C-alpha positions as a printed NumPy array, in Angstrom:
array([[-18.077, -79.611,  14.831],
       [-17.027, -77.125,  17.671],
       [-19.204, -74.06 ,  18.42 ],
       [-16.121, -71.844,  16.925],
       [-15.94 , -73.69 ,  14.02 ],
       [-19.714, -73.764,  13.863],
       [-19.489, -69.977,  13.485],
       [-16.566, -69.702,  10.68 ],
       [-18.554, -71.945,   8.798],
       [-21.677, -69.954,   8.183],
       [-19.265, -66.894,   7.565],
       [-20.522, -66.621,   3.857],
       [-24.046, -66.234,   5.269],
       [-23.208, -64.026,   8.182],
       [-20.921, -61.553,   5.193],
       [-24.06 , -61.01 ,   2.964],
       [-26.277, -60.719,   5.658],
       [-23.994, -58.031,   7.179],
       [-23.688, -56.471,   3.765],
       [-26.735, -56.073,   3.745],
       [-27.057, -54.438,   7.632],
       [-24.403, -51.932,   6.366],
       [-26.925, -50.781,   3.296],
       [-29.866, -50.349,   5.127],
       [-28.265, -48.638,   7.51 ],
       [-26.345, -45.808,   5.589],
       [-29.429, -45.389,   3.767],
       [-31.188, -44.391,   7.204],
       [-27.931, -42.416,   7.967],
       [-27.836, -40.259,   4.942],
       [-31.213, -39.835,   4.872],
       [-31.572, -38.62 ,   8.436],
       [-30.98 , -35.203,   9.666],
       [-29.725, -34.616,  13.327],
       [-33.293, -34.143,  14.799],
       [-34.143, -37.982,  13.739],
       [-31.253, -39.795,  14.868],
       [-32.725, -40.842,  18.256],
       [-36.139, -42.002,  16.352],
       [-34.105, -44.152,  13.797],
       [-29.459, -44.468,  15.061],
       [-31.032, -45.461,  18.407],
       [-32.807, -48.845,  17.362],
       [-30.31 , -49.31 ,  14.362],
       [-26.923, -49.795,  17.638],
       [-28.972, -52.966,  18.462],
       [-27.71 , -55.18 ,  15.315],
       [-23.831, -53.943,  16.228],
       [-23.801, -53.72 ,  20.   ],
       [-24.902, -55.88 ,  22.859],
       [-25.395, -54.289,  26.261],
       [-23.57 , -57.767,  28.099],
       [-22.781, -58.632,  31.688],
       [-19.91 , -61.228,  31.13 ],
       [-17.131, -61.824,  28.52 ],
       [-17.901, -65.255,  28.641],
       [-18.164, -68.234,  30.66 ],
       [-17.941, -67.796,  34.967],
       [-14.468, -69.103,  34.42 ],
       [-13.611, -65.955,  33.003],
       [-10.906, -64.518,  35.272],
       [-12.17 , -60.633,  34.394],
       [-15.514, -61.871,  34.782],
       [-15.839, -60.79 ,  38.936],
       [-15.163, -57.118,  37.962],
       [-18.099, -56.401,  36.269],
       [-21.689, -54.74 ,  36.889],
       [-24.954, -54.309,  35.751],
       [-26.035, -52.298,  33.245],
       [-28.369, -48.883,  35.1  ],
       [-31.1  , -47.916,  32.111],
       [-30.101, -44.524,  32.679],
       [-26.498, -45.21 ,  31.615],
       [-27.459, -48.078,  28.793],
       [-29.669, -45.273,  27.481],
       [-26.906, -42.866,  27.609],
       [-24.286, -45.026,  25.92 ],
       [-27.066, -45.909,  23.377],
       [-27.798, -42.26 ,  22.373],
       [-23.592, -41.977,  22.363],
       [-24.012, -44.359,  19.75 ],
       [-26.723, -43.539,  17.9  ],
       [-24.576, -39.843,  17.593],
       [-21.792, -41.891,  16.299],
       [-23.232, -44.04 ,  14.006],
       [-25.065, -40.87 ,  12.247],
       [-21.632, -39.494,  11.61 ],
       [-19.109, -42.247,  11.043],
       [-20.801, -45.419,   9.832],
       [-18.461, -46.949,   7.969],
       [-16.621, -47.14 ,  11.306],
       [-19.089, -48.835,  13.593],
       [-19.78 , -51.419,  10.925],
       [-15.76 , -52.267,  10.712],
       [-15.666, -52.051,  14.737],
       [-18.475, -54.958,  15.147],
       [-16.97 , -57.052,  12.351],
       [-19.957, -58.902,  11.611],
       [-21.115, -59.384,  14.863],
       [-22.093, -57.314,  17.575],
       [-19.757, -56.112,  20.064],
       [-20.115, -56.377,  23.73 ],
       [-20.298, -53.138,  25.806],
       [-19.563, -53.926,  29.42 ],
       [-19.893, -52.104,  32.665],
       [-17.094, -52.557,  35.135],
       [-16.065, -50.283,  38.192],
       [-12.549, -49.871,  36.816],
       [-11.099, -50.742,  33.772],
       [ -7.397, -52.862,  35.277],
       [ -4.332, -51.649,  32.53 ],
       [ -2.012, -54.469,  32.327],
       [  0.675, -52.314,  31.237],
       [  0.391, -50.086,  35.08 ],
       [  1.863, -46.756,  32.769],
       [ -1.152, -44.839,  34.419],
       [ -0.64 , -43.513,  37.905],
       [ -4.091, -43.205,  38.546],
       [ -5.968, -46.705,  36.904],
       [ -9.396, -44.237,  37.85 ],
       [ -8.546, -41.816,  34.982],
       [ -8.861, -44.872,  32.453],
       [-12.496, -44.415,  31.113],
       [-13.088, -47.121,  29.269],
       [-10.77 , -50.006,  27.434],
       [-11.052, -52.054,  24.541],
       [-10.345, -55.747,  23.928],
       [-10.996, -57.955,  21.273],
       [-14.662, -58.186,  20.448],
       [-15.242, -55.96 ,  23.921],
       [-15.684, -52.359,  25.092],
       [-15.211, -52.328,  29.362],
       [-16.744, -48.708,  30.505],
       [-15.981, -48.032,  33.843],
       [-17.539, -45.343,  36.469],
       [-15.502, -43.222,  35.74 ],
       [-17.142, -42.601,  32.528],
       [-20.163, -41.818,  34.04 ],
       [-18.872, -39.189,  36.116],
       [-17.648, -37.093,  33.596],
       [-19.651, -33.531,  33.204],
       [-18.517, -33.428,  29.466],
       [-20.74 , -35.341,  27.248],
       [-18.72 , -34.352,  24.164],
       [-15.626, -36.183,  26.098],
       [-17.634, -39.126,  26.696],
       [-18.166, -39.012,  23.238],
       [-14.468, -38.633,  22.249],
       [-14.138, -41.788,  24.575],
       [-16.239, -44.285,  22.868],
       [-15.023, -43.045,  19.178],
       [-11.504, -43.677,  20.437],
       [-12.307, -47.188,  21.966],
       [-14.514, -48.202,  18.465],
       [-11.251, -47.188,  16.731],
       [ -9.584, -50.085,  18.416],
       [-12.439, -52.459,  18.423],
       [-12.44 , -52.014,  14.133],
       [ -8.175, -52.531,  14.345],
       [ -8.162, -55.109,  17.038],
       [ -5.768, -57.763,  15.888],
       [ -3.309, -54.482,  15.347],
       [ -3.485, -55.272,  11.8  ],
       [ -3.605, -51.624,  10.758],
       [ -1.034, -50.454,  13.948],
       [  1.603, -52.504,  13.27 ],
       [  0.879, -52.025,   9.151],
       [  4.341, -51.03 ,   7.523],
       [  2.345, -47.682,   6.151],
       [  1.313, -46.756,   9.935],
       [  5.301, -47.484,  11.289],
       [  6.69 , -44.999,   8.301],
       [  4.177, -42.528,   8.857],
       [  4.593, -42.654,  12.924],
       [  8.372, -42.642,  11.849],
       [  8.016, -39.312,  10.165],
       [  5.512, -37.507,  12.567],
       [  7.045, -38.758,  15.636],
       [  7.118, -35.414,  17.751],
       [  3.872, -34.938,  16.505],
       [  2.557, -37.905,  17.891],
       [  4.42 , -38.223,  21.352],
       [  1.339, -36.934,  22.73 ],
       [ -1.361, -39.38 ,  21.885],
       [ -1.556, -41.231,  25.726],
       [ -2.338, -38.025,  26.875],
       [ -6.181, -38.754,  25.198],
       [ -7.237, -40.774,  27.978],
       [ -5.118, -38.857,  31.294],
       [ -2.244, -36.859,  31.396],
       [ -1.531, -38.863,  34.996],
       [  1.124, -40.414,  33.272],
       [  3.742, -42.175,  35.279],
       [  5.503, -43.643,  32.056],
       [  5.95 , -43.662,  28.717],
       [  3.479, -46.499,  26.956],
       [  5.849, -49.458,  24.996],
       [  6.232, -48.927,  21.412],
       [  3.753, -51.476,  20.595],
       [  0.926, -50.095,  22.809],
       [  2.298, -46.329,  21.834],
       [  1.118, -47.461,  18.158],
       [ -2.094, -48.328,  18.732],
       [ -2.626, -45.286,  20.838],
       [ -1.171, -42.907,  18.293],
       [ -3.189, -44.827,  15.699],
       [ -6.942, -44.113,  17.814],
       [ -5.582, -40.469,  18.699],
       [ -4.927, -39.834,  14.927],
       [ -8.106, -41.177,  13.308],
       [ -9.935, -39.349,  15.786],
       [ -8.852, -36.391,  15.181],
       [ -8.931, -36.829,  11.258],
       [-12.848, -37.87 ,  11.386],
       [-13.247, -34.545,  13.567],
       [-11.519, -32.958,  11.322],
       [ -8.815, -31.636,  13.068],
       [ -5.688, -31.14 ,  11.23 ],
       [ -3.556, -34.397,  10.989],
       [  0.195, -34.471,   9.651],
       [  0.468, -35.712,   6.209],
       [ -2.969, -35.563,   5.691],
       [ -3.017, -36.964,   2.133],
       [ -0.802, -39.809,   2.65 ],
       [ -2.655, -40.632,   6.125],
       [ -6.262, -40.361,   3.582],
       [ -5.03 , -42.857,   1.232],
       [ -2.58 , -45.273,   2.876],
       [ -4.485, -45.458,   7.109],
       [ -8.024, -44.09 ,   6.834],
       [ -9.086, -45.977,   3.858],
       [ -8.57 , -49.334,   6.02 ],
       [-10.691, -48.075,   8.296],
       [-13.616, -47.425,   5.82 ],
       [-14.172, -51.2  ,   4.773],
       [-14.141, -54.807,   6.117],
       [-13.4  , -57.489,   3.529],
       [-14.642, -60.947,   4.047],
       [-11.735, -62.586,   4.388],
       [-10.891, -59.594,   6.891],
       [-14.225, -60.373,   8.879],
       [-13.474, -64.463,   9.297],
       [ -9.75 , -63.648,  10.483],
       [-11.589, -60.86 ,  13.246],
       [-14.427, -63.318,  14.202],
       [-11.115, -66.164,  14.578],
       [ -8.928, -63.865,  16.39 ],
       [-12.124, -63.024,  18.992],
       [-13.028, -65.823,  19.659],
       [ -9.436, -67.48 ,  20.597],
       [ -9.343, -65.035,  23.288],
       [-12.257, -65.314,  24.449],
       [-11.191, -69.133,  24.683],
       [ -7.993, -68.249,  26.119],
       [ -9.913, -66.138,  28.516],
       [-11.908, -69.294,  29.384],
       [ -9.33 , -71.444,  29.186],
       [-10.497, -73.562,  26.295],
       [ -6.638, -73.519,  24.824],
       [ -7.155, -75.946,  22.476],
       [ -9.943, -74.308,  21.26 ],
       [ -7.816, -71.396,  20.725],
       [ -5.114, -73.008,  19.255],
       [ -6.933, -74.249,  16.568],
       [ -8.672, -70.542,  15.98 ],
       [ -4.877, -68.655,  16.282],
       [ -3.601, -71.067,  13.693],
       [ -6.522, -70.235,  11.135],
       [ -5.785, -66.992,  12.016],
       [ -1.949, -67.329,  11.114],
       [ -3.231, -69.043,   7.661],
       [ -4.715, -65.917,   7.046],
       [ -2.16 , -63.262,   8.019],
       [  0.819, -65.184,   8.69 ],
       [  2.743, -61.806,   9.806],
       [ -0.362, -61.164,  12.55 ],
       [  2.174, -60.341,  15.71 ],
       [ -0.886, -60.821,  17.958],
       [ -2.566, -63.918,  16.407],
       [  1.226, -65.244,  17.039],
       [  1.642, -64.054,  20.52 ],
       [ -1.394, -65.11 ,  21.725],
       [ -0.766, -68.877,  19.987],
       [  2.661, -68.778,  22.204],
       [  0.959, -68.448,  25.31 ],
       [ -2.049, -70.815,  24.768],
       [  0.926, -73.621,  23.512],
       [  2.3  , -72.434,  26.807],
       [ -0.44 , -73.166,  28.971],
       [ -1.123, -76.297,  27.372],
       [  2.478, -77.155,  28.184],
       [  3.072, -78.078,  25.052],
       [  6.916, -77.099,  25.62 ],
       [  8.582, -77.398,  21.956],
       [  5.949, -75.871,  20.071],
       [  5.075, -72.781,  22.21 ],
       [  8.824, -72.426,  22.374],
       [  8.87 , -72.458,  18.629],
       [  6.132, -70.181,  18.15 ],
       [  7.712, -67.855,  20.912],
       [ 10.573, -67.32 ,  18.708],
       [  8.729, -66.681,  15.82 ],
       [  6.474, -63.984,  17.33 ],
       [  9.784, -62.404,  18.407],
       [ 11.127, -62.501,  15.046],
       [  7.985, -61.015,  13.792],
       [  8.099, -58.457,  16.427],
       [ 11.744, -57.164,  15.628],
       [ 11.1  , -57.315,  11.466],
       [  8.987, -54.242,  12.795],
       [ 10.696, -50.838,  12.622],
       [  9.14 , -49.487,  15.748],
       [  9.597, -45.519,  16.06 ],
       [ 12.436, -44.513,  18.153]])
């Protein structure tokens, strides 16, 4: 049995255990104040975050931009954390999935989709099952910023597949509050050469909204964003937890380029959520690589088909 499936397997195990994790540690949140969050928060990151080097194996093509952890900046992110963790739990738990979530340094985060004129604005980014932090992080003079920063990055770790972003609730609500919205990639820089796509200008209105709900600033359609987005955000199922641990793991393989590996993983996934636009896409292009012609071509059409079912906001 494959170290992937090795994993899956044991999921029951993992769950409960992680259940029970997520008790102990709200009872140490609600019953600390402010003053004792660095005595207790601070040790409690450690079973939901893992201060990592690589994404994976030295094949890993990202693997060359990244840096070594300073203690003065591991013990700042930590306390970050520990701040976070005090106030939004629920969160943190959904963001690790079950297992802990690697924090990486890197000089500069690279954004595929080159919409920033200035990559050195980009603080930090988020991929599945990682958080890259890059200097320019560490530069900042605002700690509450920083803070901002690694809530909005958490918010995609805990929606990474894009589950909740490309949710038919999320689409009618960005439909509705659209000129509301239009400002959410202004979070991370307002060097903006272009407009994000639609799909990455869902996501990003998605981390920009929940922010500012758990802060308590003013959202539109408050009630209807309560009940039909937040909630989501508040709980992991089980069956939830295998599809994230799945969907990480293929790209990490992909990463690695174990595409078998990941073939096998994005198909699970697709038995799961068989409308999962990224669990598709990312099955397309490890068929692809794997030259295995007919079926990526197959699989190409049906992401596309899943992708246009999707009333993006115009």
């Amino acid at each position: 049995m494959n170290e992937g499936m090795q994993l899956i397997e044991h999921n029951s195990v993992r769950y409960w255990k992680y259940e029970i994790a997520c008790t102990l540690a709200l009872m140490i949140v609600f019953c600390s104040t402010s003053s004792s969050i660095a005595a207790d928060n601070v040790e409690l990151t450690n079973q939901f975050f893992v201060f990592a080097y690589e994404t994976g194996e030295s094949k890993d093509q990202f693997a060359t931009r990244h840096k070594a952890w300073t203690s003065k900046e591991e013990q700042l992110v930590r306390n970050l954390l520990a701040e976070l963790l005090f106030l939004y739990p629920k969160l943190l738990f959904r963001s690790s999935a079950g297992a802990k979530l690697k924090l990486l340094r890197t000089a500069r985060t690279e954004n595929e989709l080159h919409y920033f004129q200035n990559q050195d604005f980009i603080l930090a980014k988020t991929s599945p099952g990682v958080v890259e932090i890059a200097d320019s992080f560490f530069t900042l003079e605002d700690r509450s910023l920083q803070s901002k920063t690694l809530l909005h990055e958490l918010i995609h770790a805990a929606d990474a597949a894009k589950l909740i972003a490309y949710s038919e609730e999320w689409i009618i609500y960005c439909k509705r509050n659209l000129v509301h919205l239009m400002v959410a990639p202004s979070f991370i820089t307002n060097s903006l050469h272009d407009q994000p796509s639609e799909e990455s200008y869902l996501a990003e209105a998605l981390a920009v909204t929940y922010s500012n709900y758990l802060q308590n600033i003013p959202v539109p359609e408050e009630r209807y964003f309560e009940t039909q987005i937040a909630k989501r955000f508040e709980k992991i199922s089980q069956k939830e937890m295998e599809f994230f641990q799945r969907y990480t793991l293929a790209y990490q393989c992909i990463l690695t380029e174990n595409m078998d590996e990941a073939v096998l993983l994005l198909k699970r996934c697709l038995q799961q959520y068989p409308n999962s636009v990224m669990s598709s896409f990312y099955l397309a292009c490890a068929l692809m690589y794997d030259k295995c012609d007919k079926a990526a071509l197959h699989e190409s059409r049906r992401c596309l088909q899943l992708i246009t079912s999707i009333s993006f906001p115009r």
